Short mmCIF file of C-alpha atoms in Angstrom, two decimals:
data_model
loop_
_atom_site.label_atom_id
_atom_site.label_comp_id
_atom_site.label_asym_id
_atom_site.label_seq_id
_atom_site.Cartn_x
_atom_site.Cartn_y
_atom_site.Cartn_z
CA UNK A 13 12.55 -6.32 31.07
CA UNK A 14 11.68 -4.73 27.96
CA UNK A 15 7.69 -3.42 27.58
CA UNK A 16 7.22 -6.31 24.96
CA UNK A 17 8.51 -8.97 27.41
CA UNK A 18 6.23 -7.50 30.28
CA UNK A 19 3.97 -8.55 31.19
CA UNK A 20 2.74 -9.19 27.52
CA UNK A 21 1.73 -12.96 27.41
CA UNK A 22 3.70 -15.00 25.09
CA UNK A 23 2.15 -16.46 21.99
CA UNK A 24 -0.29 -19.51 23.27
CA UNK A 25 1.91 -22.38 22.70
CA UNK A 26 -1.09 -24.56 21.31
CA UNK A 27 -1.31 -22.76 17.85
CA UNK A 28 -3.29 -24.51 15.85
CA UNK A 29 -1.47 -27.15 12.94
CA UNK A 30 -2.25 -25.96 10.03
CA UNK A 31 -3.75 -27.86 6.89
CA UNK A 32 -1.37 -29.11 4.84
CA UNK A 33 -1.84 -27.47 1.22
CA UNK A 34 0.38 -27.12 -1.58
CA UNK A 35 1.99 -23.08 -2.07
CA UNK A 36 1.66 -20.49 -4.64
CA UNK A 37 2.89 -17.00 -5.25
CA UNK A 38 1.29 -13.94 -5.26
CA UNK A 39 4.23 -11.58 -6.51
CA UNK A 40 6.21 -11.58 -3.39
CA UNK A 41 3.84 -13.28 -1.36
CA UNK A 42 3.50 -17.00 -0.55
CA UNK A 43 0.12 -18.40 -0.15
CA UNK A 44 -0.39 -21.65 1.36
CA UNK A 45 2.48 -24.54 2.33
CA UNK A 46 2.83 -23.08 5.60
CA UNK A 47 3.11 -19.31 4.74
CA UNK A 48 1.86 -17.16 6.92
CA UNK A 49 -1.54 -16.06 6.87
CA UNK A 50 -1.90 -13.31 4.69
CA UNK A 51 -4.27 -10.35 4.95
CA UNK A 52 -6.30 -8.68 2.00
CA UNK A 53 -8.55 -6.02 0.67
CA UNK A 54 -10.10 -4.39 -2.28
CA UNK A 55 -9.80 -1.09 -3.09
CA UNK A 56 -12.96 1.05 -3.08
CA UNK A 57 -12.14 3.99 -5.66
CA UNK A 58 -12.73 3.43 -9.66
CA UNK A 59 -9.63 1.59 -10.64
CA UNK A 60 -9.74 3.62 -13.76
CA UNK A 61 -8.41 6.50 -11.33
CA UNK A 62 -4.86 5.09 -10.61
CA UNK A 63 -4.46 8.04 -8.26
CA UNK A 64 -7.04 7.65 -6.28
CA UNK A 65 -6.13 3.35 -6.93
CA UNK A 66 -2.45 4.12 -5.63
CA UNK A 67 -3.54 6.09 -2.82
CA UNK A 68 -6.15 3.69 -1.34
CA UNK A 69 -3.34 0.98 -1.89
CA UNK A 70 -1.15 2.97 -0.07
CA UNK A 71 -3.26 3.46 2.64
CA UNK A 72 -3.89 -0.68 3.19
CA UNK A 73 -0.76 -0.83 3.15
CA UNK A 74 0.58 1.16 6.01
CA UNK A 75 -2.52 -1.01 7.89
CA UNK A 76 -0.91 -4.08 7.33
CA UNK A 77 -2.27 -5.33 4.24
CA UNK A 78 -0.06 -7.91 2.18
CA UNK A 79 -2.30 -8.32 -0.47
CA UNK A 80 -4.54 -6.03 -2.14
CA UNK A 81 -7.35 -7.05 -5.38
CA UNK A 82 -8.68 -3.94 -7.76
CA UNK A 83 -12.17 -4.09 -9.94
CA UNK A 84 -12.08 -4.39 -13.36
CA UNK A 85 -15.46 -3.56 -14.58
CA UNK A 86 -14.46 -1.82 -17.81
CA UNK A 87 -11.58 -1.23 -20.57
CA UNK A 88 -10.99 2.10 -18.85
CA UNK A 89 -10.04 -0.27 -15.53
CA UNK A 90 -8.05 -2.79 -17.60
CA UNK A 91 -5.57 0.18 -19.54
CA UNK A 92 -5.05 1.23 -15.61
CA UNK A 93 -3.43 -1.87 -14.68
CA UNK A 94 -0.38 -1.55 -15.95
CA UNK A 95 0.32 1.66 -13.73
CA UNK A 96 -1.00 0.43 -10.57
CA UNK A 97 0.72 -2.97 -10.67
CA UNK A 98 4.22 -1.03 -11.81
CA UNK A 99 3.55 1.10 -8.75
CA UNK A 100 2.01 -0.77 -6.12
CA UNK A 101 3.96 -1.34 -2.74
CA UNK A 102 1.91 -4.63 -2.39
CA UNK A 103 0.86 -7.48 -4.65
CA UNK A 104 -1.98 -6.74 -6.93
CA UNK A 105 -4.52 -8.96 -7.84
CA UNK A 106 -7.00 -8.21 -11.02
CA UNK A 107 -10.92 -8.93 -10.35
CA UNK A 108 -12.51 -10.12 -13.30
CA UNK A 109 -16.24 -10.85 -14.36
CA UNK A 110 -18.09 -10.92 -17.40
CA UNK A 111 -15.55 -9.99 -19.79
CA UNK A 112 -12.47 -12.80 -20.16
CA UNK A 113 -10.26 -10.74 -22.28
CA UNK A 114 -9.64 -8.72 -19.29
CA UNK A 115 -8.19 -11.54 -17.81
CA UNK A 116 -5.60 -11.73 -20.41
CA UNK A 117 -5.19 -7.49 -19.77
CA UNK A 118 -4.34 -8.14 -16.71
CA UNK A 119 -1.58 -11.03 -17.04
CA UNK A 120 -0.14 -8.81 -19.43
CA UNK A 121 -0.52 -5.24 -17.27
CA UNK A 122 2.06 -7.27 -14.74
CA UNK A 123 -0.69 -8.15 -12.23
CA UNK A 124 0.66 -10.89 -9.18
CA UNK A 125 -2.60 -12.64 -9.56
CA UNK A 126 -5.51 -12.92 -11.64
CA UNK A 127 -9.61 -13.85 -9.56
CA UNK A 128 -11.88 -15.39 -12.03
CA UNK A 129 -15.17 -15.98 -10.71
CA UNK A 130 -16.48 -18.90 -13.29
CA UNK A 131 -20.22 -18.33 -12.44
CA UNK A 132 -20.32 -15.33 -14.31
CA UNK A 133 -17.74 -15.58 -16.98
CA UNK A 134 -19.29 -15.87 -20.34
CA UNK A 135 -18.41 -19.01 -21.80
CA UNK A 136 -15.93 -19.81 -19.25
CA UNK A 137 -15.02 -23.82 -19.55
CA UNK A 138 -14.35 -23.23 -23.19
CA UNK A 139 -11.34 -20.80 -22.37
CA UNK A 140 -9.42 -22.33 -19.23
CA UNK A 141 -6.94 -23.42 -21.62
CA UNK A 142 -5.73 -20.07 -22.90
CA UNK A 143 -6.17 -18.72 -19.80
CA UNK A 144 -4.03 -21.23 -17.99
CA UNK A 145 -1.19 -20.77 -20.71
CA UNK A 146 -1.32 -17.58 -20.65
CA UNK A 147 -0.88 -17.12 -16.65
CA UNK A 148 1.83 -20.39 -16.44
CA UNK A 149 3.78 -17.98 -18.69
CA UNK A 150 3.83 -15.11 -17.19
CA UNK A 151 4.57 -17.23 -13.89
CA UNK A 152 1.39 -15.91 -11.98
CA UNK A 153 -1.11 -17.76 -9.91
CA UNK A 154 -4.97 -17.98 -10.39
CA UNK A 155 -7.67 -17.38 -7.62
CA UNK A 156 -10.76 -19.25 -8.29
CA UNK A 157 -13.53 -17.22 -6.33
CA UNK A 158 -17.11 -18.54 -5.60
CA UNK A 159 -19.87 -16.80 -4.43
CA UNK A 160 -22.80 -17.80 -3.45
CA UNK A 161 -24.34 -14.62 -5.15
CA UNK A 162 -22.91 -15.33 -8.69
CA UNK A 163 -22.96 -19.42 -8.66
CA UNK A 164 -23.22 -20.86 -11.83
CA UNK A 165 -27.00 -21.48 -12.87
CA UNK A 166 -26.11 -25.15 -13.63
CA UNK A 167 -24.79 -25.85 -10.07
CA UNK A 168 -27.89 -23.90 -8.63
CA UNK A 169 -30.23 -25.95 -10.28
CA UNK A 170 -29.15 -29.00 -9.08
CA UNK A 171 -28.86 -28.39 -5.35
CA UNK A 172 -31.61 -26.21 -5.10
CA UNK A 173 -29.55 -22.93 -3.34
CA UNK A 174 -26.16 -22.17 -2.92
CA UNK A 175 -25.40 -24.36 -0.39
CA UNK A 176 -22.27 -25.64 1.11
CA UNK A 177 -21.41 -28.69 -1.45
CA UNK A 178 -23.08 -26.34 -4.20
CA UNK A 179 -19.72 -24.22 -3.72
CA UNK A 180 -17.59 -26.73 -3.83
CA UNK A 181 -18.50 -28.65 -6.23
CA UNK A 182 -18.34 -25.14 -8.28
CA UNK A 183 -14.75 -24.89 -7.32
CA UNK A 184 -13.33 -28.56 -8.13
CA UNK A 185 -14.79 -28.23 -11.37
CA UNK A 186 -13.14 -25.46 -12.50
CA UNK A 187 -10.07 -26.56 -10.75
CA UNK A 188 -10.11 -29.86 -12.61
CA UNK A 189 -10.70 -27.62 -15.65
CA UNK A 190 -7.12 -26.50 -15.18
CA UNK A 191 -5.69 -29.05 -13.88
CA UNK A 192 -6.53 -30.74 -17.33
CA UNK A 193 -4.04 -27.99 -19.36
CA UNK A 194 -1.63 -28.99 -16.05
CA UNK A 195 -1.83 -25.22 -14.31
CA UNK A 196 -2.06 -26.37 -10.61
CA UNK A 197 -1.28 -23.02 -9.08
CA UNK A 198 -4.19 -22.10 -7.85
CA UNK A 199 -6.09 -20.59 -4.69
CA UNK A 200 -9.82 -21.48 -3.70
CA UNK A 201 -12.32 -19.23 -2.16
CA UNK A 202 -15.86 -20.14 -1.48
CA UNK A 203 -17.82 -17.46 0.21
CA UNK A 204 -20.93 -16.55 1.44
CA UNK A 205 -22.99 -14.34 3.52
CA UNK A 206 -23.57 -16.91 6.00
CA UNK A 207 -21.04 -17.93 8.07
CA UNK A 208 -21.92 -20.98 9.32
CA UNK A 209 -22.12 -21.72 5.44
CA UNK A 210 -18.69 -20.71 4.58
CA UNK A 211 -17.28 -23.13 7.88
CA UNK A 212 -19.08 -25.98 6.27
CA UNK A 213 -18.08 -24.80 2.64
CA UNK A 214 -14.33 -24.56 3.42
CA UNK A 215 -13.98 -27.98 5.69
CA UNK A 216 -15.67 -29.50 3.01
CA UNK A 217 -13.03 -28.04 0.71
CA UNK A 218 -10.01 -28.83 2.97
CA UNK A 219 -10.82 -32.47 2.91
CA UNK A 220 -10.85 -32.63 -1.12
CA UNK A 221 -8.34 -31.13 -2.08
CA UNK A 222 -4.90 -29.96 -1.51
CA UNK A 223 -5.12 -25.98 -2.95
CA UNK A 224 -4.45 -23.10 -0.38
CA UNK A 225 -8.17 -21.55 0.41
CA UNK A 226 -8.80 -17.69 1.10
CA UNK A 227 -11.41 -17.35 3.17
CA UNK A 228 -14.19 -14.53 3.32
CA UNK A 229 -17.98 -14.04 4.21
CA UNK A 230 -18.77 -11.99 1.14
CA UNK A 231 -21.30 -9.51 1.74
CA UNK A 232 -21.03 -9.77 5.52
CA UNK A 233 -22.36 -6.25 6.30
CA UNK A 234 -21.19 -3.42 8.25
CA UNK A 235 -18.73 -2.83 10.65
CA UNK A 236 -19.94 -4.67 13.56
CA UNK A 237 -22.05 -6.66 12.17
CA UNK A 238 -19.35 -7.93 9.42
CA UNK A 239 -16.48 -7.87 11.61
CA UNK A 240 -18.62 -10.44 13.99
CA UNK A 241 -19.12 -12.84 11.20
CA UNK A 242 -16.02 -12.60 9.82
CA UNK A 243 -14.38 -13.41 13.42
CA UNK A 244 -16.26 -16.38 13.93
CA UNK A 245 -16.51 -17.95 10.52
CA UNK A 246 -12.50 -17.14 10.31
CA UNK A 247 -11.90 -18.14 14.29
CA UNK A 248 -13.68 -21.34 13.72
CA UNK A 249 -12.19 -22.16 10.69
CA UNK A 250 -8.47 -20.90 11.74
CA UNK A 251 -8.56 -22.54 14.63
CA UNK A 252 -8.78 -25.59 13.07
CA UNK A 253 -5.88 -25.24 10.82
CA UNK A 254 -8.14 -24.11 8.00
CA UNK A 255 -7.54 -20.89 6.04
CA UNK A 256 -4.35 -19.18 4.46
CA UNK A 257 -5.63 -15.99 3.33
CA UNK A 258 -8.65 -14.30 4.43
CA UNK A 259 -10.49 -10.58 3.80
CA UNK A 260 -12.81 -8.76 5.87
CA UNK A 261 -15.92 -7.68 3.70
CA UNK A 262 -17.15 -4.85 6.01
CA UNK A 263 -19.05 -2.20 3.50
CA UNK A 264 -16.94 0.51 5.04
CA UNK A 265 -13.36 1.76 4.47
CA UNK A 266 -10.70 -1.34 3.34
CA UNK A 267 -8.47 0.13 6.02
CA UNK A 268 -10.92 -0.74 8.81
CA UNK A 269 -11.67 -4.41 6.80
CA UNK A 270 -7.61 -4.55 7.33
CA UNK A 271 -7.39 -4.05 10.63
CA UNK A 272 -9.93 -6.33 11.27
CA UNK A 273 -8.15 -8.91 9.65
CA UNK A 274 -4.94 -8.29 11.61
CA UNK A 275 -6.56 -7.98 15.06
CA UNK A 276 -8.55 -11.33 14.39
CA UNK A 277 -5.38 -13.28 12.95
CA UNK A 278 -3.30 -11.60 16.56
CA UNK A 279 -5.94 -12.86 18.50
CA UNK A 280 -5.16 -16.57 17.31
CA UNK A 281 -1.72 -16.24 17.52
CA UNK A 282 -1.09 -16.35 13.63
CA UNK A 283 0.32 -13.09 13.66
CA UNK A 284 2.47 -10.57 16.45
CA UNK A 285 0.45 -8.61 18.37
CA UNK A 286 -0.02 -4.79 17.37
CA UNK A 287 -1.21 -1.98 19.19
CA UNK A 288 -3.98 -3.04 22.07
CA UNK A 289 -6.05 -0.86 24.29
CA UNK A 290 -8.02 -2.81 26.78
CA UNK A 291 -10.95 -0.76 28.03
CA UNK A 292 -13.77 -0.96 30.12
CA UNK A 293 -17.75 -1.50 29.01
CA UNK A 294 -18.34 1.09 30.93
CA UNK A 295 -21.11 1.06 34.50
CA UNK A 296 -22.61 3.23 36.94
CA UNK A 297 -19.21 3.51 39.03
CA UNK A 298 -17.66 5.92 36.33
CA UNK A 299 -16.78 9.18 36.92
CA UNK A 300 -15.57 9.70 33.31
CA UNK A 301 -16.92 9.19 29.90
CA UNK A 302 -14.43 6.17 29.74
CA UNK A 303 -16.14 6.06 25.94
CA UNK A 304 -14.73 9.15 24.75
CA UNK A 305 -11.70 8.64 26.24
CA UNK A 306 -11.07 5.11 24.73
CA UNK A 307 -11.68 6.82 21.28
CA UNK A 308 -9.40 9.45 21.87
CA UNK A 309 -6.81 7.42 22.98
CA UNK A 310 -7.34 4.81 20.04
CA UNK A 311 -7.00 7.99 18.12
CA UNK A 312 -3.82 9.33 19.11
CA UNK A 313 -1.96 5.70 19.01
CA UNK A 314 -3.56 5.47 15.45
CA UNK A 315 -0.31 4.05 13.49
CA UNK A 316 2.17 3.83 16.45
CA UNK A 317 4.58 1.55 15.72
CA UNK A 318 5.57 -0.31 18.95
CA UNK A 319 2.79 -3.46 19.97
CA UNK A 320 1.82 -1.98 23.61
CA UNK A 321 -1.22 -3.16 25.78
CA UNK A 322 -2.58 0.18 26.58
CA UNK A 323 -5.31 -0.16 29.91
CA UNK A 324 -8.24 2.84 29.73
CA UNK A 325 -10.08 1.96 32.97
CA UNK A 326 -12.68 4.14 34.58
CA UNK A 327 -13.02 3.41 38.32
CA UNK A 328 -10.86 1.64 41.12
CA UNK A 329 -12.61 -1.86 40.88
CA UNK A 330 -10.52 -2.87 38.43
CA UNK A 331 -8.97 -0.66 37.07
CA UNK A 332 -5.63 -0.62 39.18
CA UNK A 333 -5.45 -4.17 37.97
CA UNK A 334 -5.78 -4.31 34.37
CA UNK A 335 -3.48 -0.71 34.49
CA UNK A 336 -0.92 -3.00 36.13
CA UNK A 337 -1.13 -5.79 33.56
CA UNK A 338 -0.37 -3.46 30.76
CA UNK A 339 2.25 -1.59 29.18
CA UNK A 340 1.08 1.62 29.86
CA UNK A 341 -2.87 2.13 31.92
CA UNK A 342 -5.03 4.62 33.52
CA UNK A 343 -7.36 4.02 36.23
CA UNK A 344 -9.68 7.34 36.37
CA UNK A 345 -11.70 8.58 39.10
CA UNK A 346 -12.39 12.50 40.59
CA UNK A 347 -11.55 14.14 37.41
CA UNK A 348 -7.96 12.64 37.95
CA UNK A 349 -5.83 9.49 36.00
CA UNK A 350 -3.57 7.51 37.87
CA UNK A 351 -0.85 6.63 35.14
CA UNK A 352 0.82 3.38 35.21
CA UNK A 353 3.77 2.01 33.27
CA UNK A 354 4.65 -1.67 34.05
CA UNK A 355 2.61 -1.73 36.82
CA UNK A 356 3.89 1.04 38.33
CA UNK A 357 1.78 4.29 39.35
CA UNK A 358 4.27 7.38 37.98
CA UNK A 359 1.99 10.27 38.41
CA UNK A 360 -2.07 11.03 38.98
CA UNK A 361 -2.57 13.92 36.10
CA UNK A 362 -6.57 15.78 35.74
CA UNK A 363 -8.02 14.32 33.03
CA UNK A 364 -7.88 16.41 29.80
CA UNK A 365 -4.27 15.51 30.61
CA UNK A 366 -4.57 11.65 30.48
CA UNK A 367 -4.42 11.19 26.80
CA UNK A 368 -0.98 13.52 26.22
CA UNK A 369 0.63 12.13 29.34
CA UNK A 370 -0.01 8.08 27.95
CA UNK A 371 1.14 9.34 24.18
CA UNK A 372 4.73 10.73 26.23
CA UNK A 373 5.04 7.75 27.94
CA UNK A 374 4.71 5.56 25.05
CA UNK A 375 6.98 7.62 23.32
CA UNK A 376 9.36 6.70 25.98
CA UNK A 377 8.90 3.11 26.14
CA UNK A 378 9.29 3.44 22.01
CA UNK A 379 13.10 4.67 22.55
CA UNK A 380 13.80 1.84 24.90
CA UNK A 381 13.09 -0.88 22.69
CA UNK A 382 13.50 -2.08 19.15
CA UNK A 383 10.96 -1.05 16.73
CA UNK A 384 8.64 -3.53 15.41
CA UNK A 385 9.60 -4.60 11.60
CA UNK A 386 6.80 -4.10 9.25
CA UNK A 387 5.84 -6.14 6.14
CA UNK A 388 8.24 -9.14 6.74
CA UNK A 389 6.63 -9.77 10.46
CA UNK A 390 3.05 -8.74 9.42
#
């Protein structure tokens, strides 16, 4: 057997049915209509810098990003579009506020999608006409983005906060606003920092209407904290069929807010399994800092390309298990590392040897299968 077929559990046959929503494009990505679920980010750096831009980009994308949105704050950002979106790997998507002749920059600059956030858009109802001709001609798709941090004073008033049916109600407007000049290629996002809100926000929005919804807790904090609201906002909300596109909002690198995304849509099944190290919490049985060790083995299998189940285990209650259920494991005790591959003990090494000895062997099991294809599995 190869090491993907063992003892790797399958896919869980009960993956969820997913909502049935109409499908857009975003440049060589289809959103929605039973596309895969897509990943995104935002870049970080001034998009005015299209190095810098290109680099971060770059980055996301060897991550596993499909899908990547840039700031446009300024003029300086808007004349950078052009560049970026010419030289991008991955779909970009234009961020506008305030200013809606950037939006019209950005159609023209070659950008796969265009996020107008209506609460903030000067004067915004009286222009979703141009706006919609101009993107139906170019052949690109709009992303209508609420948040509960920019909702439109009007809506705010009337509900009191931004609740749940305070975002929605947001959205359908301004969808029915284009809808009117007949654009119907849209995407919905409601978000908020709450994600108990943004589960009520987006099965609200599933049952009235048909558009393919991104999902995101905007503001959702830092690592931990974010990635744990993210994960259960997104798991509750996946799970149920809901979602087609969904970012991370950690305030940390996009690369991290990337994987995030990846290892929460693997976890549902929505998406093959990458890289995995299972590792222990860590007692008063150890005999090694099993914490250290777990980072530097996440370290050196940073970016390796095969989707193993790597076991760091730090004592002989359970270690010899999980090592056996993996791909590759070590179960450490005495200074030593007994190395496993497919259940199988193949040597005991001291330990500032584990982490060299697992890369060699994974290096092995690499030439004896098939690498993993990139973009069109991710």
């Amino acid at each position: 057997m190869s090491a993907i077929d063992h003892p790797i559990p399958a896919v869980p046959a009960a993956v969820p049915a997913r909502r049935a929503s109409r499908q857009v494009r975003v440049g060589d990505v289809l959103v929605g209509g039973g596309a895969p679920v897509s990943v995104q980010t935002m870049t970080t750096s001034s998009t005015a810098d299209v190095d810098a831009t290109l680099q971060q980009i770059a980055e996301v994308t060897a991550a596993g990003c499909d899908i990547v949105r840039v700031a446009v704050p300024s003029q300086d950002d808007a004349d950078a579009l052009p560049a970026i979106a010419a030289r991008s790997p991955i779909p970009v998507i234009a961020d506008i506020h305030f200013q809606p002749r950037y939006i019209f920059q950005a159609i023209d600059a070659g950008c796969a999608a265009v996020r107008v956030n209506p609460g903030n858009i000067r004067k915004f109802d009286d222009q979703v006409g141009t706006i919609a001709k101009a993107a139906a001609a170019a052949g690109i798709s709009i992303r209508i983005g609420v948040n509960a941090g920019s909702l439109d004073p009007r809506l705010l008033a009337k509900h009191g906060s931004a609740s749940a049916e305070a975002l929605v109600e947001s959205a359908l407007w301004e969808a029915s606003l284009f809808e009117e000049h007949g654009f119907t290629d849209l995407k919905i996002a409601v978000k908020h920092h709450d994600p108990m809100t943004v589960v009520a926000a987006n099965r609200l929005l599933a049952g009235r209407c048909d558009y393919p919804l991104h999902l995101g807790v905007t503001e959702a904090g830092p690592p931990l904290q974010g990635a744990i609201k993210s994960a259960l906002a997104f798991g509750i909300l996946l799970a149920g069929g809901i979602g087609d596109t969904i970012r991370v909002s950690l305030s940390g690198s996009p690369v991290e807010q990337v994987k995030a995304g990846n290892h929460i849509l693997s976890s549902l099944g929505l998406r093959p399994r990458r890289l995995e190290i299972v590792s222990c919490p860590g007692c008063g049985r150890l005999q090694v800092d099993i914490h250290r060790l777990a980072q530097q083995v996440e370290a050196a299998f940073d970016g390796f390309p095969q989707p193993l189940r790597i076991a760091v285990m730090g004592c002989v209650v359970n270690g010899p298990g999980e090592s056996r259920e993996a791909d590759l494991g070590v179960s450490c005790g005495n200074g030593k590392g007994q190395i496993y591959r497919h259940g199988q003990v193949i040597a005991t090494v001291p330990e500032p040897e584990i982490v060299h000895t697992l890369l060699q062997e994974a290096l092995r099991l690499a030439e004896e299968t098939s690498p993993v294809q990139d973009s069109a599995d991710r």
